[in-house]
mmCIF file of N, CA, C and O in Angstrom:
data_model
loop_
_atom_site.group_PDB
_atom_site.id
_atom_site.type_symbol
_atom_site.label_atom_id
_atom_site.label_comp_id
_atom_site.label_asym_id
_atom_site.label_seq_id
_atom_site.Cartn_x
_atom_site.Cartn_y
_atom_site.Cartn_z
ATOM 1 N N UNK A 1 -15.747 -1.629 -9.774
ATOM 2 C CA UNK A 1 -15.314 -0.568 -10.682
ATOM 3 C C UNK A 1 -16.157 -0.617 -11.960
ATOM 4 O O UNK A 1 -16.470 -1.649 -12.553
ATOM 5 N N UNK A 2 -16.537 0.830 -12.362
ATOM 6 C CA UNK A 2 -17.303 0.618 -13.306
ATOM 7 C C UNK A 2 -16.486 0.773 -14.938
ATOM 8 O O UNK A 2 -15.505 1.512 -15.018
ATOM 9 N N UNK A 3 -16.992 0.014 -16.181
ATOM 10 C CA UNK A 3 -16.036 -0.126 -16.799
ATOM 11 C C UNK A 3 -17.010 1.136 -17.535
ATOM 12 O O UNK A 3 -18.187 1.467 -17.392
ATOM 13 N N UNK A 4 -15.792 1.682 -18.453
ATOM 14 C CA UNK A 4 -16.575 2.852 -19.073
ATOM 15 C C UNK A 4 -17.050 2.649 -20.493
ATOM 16 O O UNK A 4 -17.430 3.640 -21.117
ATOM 17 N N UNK A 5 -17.065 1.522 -21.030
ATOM 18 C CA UNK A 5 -17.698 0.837 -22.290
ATOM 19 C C UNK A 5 -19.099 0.970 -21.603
ATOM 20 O O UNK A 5 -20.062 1.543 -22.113
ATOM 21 N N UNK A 6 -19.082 0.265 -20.179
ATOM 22 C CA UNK A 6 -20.853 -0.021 -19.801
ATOM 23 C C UNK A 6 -21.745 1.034 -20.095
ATOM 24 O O UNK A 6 -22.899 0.751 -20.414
ATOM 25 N N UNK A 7 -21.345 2.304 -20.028
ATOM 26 C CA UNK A 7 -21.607 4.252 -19.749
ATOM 27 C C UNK A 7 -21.882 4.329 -21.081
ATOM 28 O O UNK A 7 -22.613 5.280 -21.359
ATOM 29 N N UNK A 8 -21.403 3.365 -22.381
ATOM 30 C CA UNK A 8 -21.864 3.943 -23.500
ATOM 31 C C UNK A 8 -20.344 4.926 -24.324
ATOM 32 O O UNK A 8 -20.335 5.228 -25.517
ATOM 33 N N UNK A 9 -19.036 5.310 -23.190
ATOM 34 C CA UNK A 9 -18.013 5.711 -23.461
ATOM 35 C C UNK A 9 -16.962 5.075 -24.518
ATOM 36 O O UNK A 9 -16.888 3.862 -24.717
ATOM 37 N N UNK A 10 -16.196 5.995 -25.142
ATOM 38 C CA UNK A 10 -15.462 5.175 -26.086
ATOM 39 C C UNK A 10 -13.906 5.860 -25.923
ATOM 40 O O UNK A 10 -13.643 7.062 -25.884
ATOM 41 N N UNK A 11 -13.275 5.094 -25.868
ATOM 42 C CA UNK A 11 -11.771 6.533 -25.615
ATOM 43 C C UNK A 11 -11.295 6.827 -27.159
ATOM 44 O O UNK A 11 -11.463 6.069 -28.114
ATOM 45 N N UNK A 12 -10.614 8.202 -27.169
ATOM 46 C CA UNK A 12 -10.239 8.853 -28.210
ATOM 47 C C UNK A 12 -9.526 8.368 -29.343
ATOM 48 O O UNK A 12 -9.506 9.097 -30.335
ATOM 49 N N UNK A 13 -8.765 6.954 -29.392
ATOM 50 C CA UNK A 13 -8.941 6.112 -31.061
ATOM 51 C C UNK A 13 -9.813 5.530 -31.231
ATOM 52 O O UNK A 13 -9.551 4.933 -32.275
ATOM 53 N N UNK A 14 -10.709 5.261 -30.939
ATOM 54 C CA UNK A 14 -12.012 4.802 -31.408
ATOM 55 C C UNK A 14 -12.839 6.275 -31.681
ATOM 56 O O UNK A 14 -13.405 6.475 -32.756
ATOM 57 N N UNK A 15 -12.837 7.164 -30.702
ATOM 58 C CA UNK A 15 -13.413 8.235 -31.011
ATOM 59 C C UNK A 15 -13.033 8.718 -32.224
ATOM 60 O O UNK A 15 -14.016 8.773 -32.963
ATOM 61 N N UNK A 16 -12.088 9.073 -32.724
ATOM 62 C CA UNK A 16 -11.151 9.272 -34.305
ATOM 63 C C UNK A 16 -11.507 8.504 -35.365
ATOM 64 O O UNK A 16 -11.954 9.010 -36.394
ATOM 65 N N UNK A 17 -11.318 7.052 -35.190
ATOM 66 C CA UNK A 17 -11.505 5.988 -35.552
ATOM 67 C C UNK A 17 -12.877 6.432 -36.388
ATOM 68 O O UNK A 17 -12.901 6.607 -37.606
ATOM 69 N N UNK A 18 -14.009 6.576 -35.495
ATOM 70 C CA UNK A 18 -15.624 6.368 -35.966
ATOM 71 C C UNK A 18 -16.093 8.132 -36.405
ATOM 72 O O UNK A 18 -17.199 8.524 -36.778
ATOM 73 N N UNK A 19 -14.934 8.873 -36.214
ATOM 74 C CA UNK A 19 -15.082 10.037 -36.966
ATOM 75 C C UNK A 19 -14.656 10.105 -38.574
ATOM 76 O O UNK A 19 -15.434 10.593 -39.394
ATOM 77 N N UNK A 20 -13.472 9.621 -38.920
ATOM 78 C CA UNK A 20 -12.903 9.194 -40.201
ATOM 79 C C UNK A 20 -13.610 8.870 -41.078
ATOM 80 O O UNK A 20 -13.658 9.446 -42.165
ATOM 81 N N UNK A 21 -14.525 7.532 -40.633
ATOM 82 C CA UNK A 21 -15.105 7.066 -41.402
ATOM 83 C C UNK A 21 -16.698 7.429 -41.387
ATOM 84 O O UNK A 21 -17.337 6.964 -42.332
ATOM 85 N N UNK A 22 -17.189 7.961 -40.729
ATOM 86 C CA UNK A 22 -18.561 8.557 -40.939
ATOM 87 C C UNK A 22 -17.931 10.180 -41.581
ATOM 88 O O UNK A 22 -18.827 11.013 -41.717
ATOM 89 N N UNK A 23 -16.630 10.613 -41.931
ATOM 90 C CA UNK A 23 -16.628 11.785 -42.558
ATOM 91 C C UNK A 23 -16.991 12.805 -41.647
ATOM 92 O O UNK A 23 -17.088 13.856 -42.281
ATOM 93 N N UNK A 24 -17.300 13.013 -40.131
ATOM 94 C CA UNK A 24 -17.467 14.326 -39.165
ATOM 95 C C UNK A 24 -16.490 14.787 -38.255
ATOM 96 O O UNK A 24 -15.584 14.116 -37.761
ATOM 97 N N UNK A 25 -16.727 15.925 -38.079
ATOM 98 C CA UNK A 25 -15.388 16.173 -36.584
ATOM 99 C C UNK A 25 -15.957 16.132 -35.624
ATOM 100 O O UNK A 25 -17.164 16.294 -35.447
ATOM 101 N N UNK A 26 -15.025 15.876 -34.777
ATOM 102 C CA UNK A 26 -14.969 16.185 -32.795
ATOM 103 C C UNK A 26 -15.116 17.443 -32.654
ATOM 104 O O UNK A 26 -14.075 18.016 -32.976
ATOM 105 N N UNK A 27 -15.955 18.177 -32.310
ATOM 106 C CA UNK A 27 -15.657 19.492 -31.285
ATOM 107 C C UNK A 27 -15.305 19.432 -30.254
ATOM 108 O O UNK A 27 -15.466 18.515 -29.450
ATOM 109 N N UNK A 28 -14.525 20.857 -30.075
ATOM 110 C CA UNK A 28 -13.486 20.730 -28.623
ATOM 111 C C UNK A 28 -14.340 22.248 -27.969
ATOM 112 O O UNK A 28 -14.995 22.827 -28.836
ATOM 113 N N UNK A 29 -14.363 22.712 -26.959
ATOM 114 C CA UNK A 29 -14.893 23.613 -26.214
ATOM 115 C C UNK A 29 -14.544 24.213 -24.984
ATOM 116 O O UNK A 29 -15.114 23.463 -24.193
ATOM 117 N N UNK A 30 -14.120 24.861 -24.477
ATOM 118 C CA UNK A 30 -13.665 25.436 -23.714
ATOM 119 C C UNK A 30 -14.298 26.620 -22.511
ATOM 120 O O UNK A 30 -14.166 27.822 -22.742
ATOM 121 N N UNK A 31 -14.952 26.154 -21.287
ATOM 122 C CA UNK A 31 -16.036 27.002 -20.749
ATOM 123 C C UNK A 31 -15.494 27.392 -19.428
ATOM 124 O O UNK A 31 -14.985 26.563 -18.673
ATOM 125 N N UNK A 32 -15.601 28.639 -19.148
ATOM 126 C CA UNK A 32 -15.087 28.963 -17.636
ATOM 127 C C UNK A 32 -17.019 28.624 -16.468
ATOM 128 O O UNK A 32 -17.188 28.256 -15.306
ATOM 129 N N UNK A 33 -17.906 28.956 -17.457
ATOM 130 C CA UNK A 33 -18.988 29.158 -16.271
ATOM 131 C C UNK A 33 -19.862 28.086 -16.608
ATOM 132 O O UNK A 33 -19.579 27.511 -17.659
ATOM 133 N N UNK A 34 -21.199 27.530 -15.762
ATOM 134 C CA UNK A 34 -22.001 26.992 -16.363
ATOM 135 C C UNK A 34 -22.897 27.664 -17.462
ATOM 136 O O UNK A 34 -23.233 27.065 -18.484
ATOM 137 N N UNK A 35 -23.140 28.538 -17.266
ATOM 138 C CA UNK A 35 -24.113 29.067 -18.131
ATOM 139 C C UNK A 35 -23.284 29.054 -19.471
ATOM 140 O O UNK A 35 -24.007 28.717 -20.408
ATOM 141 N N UNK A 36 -22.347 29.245 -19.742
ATOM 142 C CA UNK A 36 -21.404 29.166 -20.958
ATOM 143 C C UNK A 36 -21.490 27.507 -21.553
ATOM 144 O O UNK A 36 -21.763 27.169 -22.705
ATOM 145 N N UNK A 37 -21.198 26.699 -20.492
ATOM 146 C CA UNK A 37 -21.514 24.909 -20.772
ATOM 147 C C UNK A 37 -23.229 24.864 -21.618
ATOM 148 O O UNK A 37 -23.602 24.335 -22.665
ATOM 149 N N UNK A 38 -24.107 25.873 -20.335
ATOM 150 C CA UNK A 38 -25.355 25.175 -20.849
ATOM 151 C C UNK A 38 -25.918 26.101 -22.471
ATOM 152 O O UNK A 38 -26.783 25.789 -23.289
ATOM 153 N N UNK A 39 -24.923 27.374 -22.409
ATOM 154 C CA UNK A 39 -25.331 27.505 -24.009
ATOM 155 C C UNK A 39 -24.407 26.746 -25.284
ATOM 156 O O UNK A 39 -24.948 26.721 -26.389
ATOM 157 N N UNK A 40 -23.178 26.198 -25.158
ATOM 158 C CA UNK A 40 -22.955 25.433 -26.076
ATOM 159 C C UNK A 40 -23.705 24.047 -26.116
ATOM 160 O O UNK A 40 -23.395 23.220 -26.974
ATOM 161 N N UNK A 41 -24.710 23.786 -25.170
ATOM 162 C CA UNK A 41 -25.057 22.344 -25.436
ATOM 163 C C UNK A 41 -26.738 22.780 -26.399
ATOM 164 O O UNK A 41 -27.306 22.129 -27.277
ATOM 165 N N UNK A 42 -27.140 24.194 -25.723
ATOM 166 C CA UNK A 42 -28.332 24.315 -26.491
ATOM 167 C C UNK A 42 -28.342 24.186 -27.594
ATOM 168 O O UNK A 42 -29.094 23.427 -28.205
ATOM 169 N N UNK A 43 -26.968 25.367 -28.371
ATOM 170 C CA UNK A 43 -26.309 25.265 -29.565
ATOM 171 C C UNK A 43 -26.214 24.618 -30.234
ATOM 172 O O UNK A 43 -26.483 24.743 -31.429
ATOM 173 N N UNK A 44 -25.582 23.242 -29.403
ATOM 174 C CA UNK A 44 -25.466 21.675 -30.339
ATOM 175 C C UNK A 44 -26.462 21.092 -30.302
ATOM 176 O O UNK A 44 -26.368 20.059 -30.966
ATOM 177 N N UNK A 45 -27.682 21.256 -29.721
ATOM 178 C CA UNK A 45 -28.762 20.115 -29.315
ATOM 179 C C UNK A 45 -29.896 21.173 -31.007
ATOM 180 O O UNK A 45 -30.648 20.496 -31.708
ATOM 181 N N UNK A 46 -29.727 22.738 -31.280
ATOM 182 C CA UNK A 46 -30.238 23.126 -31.799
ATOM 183 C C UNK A 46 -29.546 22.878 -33.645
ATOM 184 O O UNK A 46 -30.145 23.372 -34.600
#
């Protein structure tokens, strides 16, 4: 079983946790198609 720390993953109080204190938010997103996925990532990558 793979542990999901190894992946680089963090679960959501730590995720909170390391938002607080660097002062940024989580975005949340909501996509029915891919093409909708692959323009919010352009979005964020831009």
């Amino acid at each position: 079983m793979v542990n999901y720390k190894d992946l680089g993953l963090v679960n959501t109080r730590e995720m909170f946790k390391r938002a607080v204190a660097g002062g940024y938010a989580i975005p949340a997103f909501n996509f029915n198609t891919m093409e909708q996925m692959q323009a919010i990532v352009q979005a964020a990558v831009a």
